[in-house]
Tab-separated table of C-alpha atoms in Angstrom:
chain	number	residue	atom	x	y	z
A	1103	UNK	CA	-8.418	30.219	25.288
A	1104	UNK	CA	-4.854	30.651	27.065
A	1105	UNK	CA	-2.492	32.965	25.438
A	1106	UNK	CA	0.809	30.736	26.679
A	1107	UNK	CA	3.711	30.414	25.180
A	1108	UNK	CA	4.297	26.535	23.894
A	1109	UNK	CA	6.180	24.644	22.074
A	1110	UNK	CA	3.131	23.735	19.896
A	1111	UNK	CA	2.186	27.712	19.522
A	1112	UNK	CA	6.153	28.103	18.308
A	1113	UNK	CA	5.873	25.285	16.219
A	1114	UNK	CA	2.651	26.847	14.406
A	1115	UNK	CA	3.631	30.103	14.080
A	1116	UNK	CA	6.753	29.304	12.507
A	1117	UNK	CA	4.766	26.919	9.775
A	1118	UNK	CA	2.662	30.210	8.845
A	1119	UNK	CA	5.128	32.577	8.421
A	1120	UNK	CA	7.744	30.175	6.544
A	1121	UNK	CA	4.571	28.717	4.354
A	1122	UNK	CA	4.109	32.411	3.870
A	1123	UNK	CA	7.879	33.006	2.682
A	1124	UNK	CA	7.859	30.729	0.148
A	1125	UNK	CA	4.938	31.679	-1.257
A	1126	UNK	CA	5.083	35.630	-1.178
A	1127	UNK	CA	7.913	37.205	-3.561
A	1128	UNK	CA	7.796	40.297	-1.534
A	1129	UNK	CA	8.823	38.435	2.498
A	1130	UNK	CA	10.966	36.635	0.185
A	1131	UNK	CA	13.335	40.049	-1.083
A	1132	UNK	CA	12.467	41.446	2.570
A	1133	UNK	CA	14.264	38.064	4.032
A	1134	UNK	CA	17.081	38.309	1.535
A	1135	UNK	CA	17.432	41.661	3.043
A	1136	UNK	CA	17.338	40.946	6.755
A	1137	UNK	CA	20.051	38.297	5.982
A	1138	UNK	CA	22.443	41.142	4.819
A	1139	UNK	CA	21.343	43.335	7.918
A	1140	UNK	CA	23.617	44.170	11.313
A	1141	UNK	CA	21.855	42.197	14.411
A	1142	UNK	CA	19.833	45.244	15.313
A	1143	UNK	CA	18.583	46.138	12.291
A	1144	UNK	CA	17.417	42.323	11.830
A	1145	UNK	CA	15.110	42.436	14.919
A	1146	UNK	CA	13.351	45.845	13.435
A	1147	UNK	CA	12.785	44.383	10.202
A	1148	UNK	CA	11.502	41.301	11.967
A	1149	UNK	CA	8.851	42.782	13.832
A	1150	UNK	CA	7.818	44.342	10.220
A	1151	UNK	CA	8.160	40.884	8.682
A	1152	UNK	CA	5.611	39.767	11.224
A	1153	UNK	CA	3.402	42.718	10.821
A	1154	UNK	CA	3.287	41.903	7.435
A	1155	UNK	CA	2.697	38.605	7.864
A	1156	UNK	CA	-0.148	39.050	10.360
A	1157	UNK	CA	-2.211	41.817	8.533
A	1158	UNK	CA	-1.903	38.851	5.615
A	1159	UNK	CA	-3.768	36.702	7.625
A	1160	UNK	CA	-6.230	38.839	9.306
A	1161	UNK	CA	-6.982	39.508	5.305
A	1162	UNK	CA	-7.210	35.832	4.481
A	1163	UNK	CA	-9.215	35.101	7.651
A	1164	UNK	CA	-11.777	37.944	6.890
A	1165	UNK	CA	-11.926	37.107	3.415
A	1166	UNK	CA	-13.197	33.471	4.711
């Protein structure tokens, strides 16, 4: 399995984590918050939005 970078991988991704958005209340306030954020403080709460939204789905995948 290749770990590249496509436009089908971005694509995917993306899906997840705004499927996830709308669905969890909590990335939902954290997004509301990143919005009122400088630019640099946006890309540290986005790698903890994506932390976030990762350990959720290692949790759903090992609940399956």
């Amino acid at each position: 399995m290749s770990n590249a970078i496509t436009t089908q991988s971005i694509t995917t991704e993306t899906t997840k984590a705004l499927i996830l958005l709308d669905s969890d209340p909590k990335m939902q306030k954290a997004l509301e918050t990143y919005q009122k954020l400088p630019e640099k403080d946006q890309n540290i709460l986005l790698l903890l939005m994506d932390a976030f939204a990762a350990g959720v789905e290692a949790a759903q995948t090992k609940d399956n």
